[in-house]
mmCIF file of C-alpha atoms in Angstrom:
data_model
loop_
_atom_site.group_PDB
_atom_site.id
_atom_site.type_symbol
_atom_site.label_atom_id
_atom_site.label_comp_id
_atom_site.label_asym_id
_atom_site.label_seq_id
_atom_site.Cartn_x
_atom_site.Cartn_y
_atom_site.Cartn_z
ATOM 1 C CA UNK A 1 25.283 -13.119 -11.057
ATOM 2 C CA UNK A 2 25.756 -16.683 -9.299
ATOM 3 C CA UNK A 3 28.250 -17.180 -6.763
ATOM 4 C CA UNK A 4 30.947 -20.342 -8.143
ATOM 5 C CA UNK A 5 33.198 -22.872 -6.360
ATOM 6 C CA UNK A 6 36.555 -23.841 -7.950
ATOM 7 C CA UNK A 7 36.800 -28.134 -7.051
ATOM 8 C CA UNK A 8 39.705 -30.162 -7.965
ATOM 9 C CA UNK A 9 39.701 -33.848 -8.622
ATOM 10 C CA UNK A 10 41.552 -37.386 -10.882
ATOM 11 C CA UNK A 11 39.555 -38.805 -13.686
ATOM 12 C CA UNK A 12 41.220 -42.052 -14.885
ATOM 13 C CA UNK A 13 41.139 -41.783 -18.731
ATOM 14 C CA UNK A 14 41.232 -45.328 -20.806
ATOM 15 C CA UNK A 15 44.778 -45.836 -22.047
ATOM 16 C CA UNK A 16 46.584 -43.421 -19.602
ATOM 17 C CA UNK A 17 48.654 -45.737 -16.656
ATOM 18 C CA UNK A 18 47.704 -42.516 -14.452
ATOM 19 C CA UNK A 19 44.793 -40.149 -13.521
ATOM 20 C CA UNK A 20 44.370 -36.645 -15.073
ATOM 21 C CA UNK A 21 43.951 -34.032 -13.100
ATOM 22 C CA UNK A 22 41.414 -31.205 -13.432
ATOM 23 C CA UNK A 23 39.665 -27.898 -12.009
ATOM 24 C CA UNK A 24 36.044 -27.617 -12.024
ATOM 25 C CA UNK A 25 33.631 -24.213 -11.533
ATOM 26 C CA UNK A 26 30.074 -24.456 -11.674
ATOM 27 C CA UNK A 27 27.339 -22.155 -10.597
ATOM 28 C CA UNK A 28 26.178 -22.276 -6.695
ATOM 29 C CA UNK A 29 22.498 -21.775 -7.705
ATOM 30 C CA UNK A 30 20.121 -22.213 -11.031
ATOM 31 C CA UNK A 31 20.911 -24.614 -13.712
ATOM 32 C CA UNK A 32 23.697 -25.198 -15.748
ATOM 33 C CA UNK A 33 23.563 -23.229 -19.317
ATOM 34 C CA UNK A 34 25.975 -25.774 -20.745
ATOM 35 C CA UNK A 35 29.737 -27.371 -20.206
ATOM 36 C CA UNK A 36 32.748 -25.980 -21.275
ATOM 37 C CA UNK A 37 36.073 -28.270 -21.613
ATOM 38 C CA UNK A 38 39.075 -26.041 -20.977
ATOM 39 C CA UNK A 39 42.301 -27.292 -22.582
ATOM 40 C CA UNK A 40 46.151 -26.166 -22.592
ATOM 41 C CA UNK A 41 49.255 -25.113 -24.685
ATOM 42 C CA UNK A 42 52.682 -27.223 -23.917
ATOM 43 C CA UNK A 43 53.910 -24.747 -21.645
ATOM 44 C CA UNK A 44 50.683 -24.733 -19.498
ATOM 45 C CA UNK A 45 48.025 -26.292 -17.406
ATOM 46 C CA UNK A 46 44.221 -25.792 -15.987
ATOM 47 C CA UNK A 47 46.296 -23.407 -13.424
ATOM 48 C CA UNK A 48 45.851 -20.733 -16.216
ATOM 49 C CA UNK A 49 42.601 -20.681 -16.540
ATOM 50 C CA UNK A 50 41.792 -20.259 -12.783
ATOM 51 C CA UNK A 51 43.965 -17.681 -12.767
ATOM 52 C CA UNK A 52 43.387 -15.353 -15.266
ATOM 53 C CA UNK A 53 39.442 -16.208 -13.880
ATOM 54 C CA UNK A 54 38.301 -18.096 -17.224
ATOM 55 C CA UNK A 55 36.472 -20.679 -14.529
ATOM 56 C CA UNK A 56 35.177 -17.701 -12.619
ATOM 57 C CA UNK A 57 33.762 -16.457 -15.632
ATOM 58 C CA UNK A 58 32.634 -19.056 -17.024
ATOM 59 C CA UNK A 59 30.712 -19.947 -13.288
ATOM 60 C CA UNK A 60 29.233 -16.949 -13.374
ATOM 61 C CA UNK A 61 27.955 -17.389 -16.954
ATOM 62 C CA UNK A 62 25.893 -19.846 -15.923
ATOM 63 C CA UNK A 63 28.305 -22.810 -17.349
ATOM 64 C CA UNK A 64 30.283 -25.710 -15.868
ATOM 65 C CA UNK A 65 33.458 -25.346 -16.583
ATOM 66 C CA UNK A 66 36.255 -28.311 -16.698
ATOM 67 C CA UNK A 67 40.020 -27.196 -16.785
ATOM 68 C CA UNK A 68 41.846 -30.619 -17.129
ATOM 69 C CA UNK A 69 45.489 -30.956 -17.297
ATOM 70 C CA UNK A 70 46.795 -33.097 -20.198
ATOM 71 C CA UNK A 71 48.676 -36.314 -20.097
ATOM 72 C CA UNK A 72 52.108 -35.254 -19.375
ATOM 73 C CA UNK A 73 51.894 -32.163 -18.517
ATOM 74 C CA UNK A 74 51.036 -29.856 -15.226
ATOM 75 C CA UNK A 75 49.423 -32.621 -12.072
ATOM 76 C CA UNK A 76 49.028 -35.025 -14.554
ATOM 77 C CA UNK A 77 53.122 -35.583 -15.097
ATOM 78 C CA UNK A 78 52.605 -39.133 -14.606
ATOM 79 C CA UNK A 79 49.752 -40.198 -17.121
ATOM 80 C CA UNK A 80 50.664 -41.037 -20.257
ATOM 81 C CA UNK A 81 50.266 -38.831 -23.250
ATOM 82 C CA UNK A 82 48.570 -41.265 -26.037
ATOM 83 C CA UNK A 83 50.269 -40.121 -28.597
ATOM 84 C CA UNK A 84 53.772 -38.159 -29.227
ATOM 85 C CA UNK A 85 53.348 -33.677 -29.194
ATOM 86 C CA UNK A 86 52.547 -32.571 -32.726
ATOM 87 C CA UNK A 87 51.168 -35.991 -33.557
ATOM 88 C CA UNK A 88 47.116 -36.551 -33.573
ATOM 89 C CA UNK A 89 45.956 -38.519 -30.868
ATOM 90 C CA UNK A 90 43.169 -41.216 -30.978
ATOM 91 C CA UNK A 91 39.491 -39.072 -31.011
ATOM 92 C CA UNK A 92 38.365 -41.316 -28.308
ATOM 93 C CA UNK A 93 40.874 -39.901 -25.846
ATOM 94 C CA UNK A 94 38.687 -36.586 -25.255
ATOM 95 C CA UNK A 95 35.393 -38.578 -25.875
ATOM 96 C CA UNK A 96 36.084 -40.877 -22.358
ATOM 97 C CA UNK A 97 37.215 -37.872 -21.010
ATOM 98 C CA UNK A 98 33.974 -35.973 -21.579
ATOM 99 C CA UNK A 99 31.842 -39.451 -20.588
ATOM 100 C CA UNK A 100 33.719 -39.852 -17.002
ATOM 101 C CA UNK A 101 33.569 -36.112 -17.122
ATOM 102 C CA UNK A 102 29.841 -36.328 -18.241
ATOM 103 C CA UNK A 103 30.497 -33.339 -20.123
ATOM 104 C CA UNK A 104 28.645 -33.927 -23.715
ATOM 105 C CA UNK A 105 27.209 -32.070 -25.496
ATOM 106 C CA UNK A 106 30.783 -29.975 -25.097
ATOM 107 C CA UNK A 107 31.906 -26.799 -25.738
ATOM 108 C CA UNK A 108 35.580 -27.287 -26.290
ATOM 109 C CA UNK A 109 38.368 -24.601 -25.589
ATOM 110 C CA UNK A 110 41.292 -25.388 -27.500
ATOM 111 C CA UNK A 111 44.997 -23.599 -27.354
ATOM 112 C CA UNK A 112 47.578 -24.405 -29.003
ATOM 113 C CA UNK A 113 49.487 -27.705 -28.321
ATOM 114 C CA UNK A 114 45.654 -29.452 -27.643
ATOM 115 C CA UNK A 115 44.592 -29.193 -31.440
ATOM 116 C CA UNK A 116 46.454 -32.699 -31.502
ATOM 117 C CA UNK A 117 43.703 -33.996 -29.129
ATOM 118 C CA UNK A 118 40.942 -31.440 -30.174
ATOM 119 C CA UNK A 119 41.214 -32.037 -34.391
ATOM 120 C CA UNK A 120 40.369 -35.553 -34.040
ATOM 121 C CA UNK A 121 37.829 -35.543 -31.624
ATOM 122 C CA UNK A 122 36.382 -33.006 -33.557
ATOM 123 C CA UNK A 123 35.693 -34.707 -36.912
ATOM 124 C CA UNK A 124 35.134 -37.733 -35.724
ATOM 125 C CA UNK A 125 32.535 -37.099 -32.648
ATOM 126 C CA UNK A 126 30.875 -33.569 -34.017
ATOM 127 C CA UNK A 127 27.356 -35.322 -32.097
ATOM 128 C CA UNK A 128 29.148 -34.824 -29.058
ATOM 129 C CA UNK A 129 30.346 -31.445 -29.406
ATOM 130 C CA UNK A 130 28.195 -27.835 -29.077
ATOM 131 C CA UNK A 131 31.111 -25.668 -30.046
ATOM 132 C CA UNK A 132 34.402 -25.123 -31.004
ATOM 133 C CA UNK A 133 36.980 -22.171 -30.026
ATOM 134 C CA UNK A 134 40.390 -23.227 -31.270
ATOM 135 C CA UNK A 135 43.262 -20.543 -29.915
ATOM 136 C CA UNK A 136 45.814 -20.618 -33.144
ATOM 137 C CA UNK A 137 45.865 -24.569 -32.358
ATOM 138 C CA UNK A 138 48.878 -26.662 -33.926
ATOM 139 C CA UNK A 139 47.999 -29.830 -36.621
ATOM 140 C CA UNK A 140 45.269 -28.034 -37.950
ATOM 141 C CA UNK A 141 48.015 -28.625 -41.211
ATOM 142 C CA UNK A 142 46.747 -32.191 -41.184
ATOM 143 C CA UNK A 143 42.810 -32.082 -42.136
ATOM 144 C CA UNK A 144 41.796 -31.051 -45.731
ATOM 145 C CA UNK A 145 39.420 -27.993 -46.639
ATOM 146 C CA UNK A 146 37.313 -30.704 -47.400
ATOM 147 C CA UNK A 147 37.328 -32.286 -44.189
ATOM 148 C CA UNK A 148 36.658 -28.663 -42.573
ATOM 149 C CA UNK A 149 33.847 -27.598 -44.346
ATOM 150 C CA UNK A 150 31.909 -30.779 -43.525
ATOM 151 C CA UNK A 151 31.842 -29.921 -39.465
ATOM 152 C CA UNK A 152 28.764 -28.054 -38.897
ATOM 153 C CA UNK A 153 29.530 -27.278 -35.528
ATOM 154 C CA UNK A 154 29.653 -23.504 -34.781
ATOM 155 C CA UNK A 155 33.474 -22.261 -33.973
ATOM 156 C CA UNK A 156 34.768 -19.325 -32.856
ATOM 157 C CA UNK A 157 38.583 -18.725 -34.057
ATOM 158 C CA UNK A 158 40.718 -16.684 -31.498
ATOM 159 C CA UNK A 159 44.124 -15.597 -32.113
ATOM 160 C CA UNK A 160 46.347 -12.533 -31.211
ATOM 161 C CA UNK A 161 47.336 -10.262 -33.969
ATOM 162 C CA UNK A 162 51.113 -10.840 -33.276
ATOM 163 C CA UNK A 163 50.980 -14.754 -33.297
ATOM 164 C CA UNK A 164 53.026 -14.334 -36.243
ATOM 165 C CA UNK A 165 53.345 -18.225 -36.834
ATOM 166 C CA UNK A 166 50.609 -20.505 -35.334
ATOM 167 C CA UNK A 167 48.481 -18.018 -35.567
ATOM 168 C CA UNK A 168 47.905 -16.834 -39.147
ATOM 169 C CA UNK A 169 48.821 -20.639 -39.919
ATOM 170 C CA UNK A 170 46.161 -22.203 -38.243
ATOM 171 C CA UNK A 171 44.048 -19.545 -39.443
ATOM 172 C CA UNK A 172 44.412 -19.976 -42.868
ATOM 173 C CA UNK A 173 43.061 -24.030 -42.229
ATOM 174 C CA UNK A 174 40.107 -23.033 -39.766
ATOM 175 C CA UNK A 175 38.364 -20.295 -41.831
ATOM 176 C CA UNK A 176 37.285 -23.762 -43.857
ATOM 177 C CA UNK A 177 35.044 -24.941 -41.139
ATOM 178 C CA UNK A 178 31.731 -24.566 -42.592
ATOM 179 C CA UNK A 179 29.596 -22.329 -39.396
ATOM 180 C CA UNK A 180 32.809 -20.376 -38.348
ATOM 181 C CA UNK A 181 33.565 -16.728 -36.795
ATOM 182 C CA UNK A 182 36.937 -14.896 -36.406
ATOM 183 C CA UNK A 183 37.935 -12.714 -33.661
ATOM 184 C CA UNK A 184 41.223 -11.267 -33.810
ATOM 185 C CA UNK A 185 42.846 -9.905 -30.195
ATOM 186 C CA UNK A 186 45.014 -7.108 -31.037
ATOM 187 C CA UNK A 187 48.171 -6.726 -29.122
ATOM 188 C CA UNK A 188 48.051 -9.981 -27.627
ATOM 189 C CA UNK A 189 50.638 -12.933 -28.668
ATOM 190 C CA UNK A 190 50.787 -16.852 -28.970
ATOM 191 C CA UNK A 191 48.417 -16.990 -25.893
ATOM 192 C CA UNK A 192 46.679 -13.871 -26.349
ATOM 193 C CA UNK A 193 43.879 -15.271 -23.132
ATOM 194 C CA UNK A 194 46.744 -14.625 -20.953
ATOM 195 C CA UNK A 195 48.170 -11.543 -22.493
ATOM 196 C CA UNK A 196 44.037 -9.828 -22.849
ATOM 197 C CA UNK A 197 42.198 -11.920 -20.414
ATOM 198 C CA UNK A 198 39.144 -8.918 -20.176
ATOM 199 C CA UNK A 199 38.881 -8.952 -23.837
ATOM 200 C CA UNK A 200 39.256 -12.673 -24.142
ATOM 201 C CA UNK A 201 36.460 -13.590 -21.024
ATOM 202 C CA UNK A 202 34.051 -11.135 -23.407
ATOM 203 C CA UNK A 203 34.895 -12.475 -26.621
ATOM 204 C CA UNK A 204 33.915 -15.828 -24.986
ATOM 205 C CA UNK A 205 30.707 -15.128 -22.955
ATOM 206 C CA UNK A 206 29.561 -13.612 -26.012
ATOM 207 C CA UNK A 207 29.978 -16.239 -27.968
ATOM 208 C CA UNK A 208 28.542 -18.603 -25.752
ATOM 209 C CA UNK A 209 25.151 -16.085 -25.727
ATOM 210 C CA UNK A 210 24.578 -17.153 -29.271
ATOM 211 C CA UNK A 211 24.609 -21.010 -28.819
#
């Protein structure tokens, strides 16, 4: 196992008045596997992920890991959000991100109120993107099964068994995406990461291993 660093830092995102702020882990020693973009429900930030250890983890798994904070929301209260919550935002927001970021190709990590920026840059930039693990996103009500089965990039659908709403909802749209697995936390809630964060770091190295 490789030792890890946690760094902070401002990337200035086209569009947003003000810089986003985001956590970083990457391995002290050997190459980098591949990059994993951490995003964030509505009542959250990249302060999660360090600590419940997702960026430890993923460090040690060999990956770099970005935790950014949306626009809006955690240190980046003063950047603008580039489009209203529940609405889809432009697909190019997350594609700069991941250029300034130099991020691509990207595995994205995507809870809850960040399917409105995840969706879109999904469908429309799938070159740019290794994998896909929505956590029981929200506007996933918004894409057609037709639209779903023509991403081809593998996706790993979390959720907790008693995410009675988003959950089973966003479910029910995801299982369309053509190359797709299910894993199904039991016990765990809305943000079942937080609520199982051993099962949830193996569920995600795992998955990882077969990319």
């Amino acid at each position: 196992m490789s030792g890890h660093q946690v760094t902070e830092g401002n990337v200035q995102v086209r569009g947003c008045k003000a810089p986003l702020f985001y956590r970083q882990s990457e391995p002290d020693t050997g190459e980098v596997r591949m990059s994993v973009l951490l995003l964030h429900g509505i009542r959250f930030s990249s302060e999660n992920w360090l600590n419940i250890g997702t960026l430890e983890t993923l460090a040690k798994a060999g990956c770099r890991a970005v935790a950014i904070d949306l626009p809006g929301l955690g240190r980046s209260k003063s950047a603008e959000a580039p489009a209203a919550v529940g609405e889809l935002a432009p697909a190019g927001f997350l594609k700069d991100v991941c250029e300034r970021l130099s991020l691509s190709p990207v595995v994205v990590v995507s809870p809850s109120l960040s399917g409105m920026y995840s969706l879109p840059f999904l469908f429309q930039h799938q070159d740019l993107i290794r994998a896909y693990i929505p956590v029981a996103p929200i506007c996933t009500d918004k894409f057609t099964a037709e639209q779903y089965q023509s991403v081809k990039v593998p996706a790993l659908i979390v959720y907790g068994d008693q995410d009675a709403q988003l959950g089973e909802a966003s479910l029910l749209n995801l299982t369309n995406l053509s190359n797709h697995s299910v894993a199904v936390m039991k016990g765990a809630g809305h943000p079942c990461y937080l609520d199982d964060p051993d099962t949830w770091h193996k569920l995600l190295t795992d998955f990882l291993n077969t990319l």
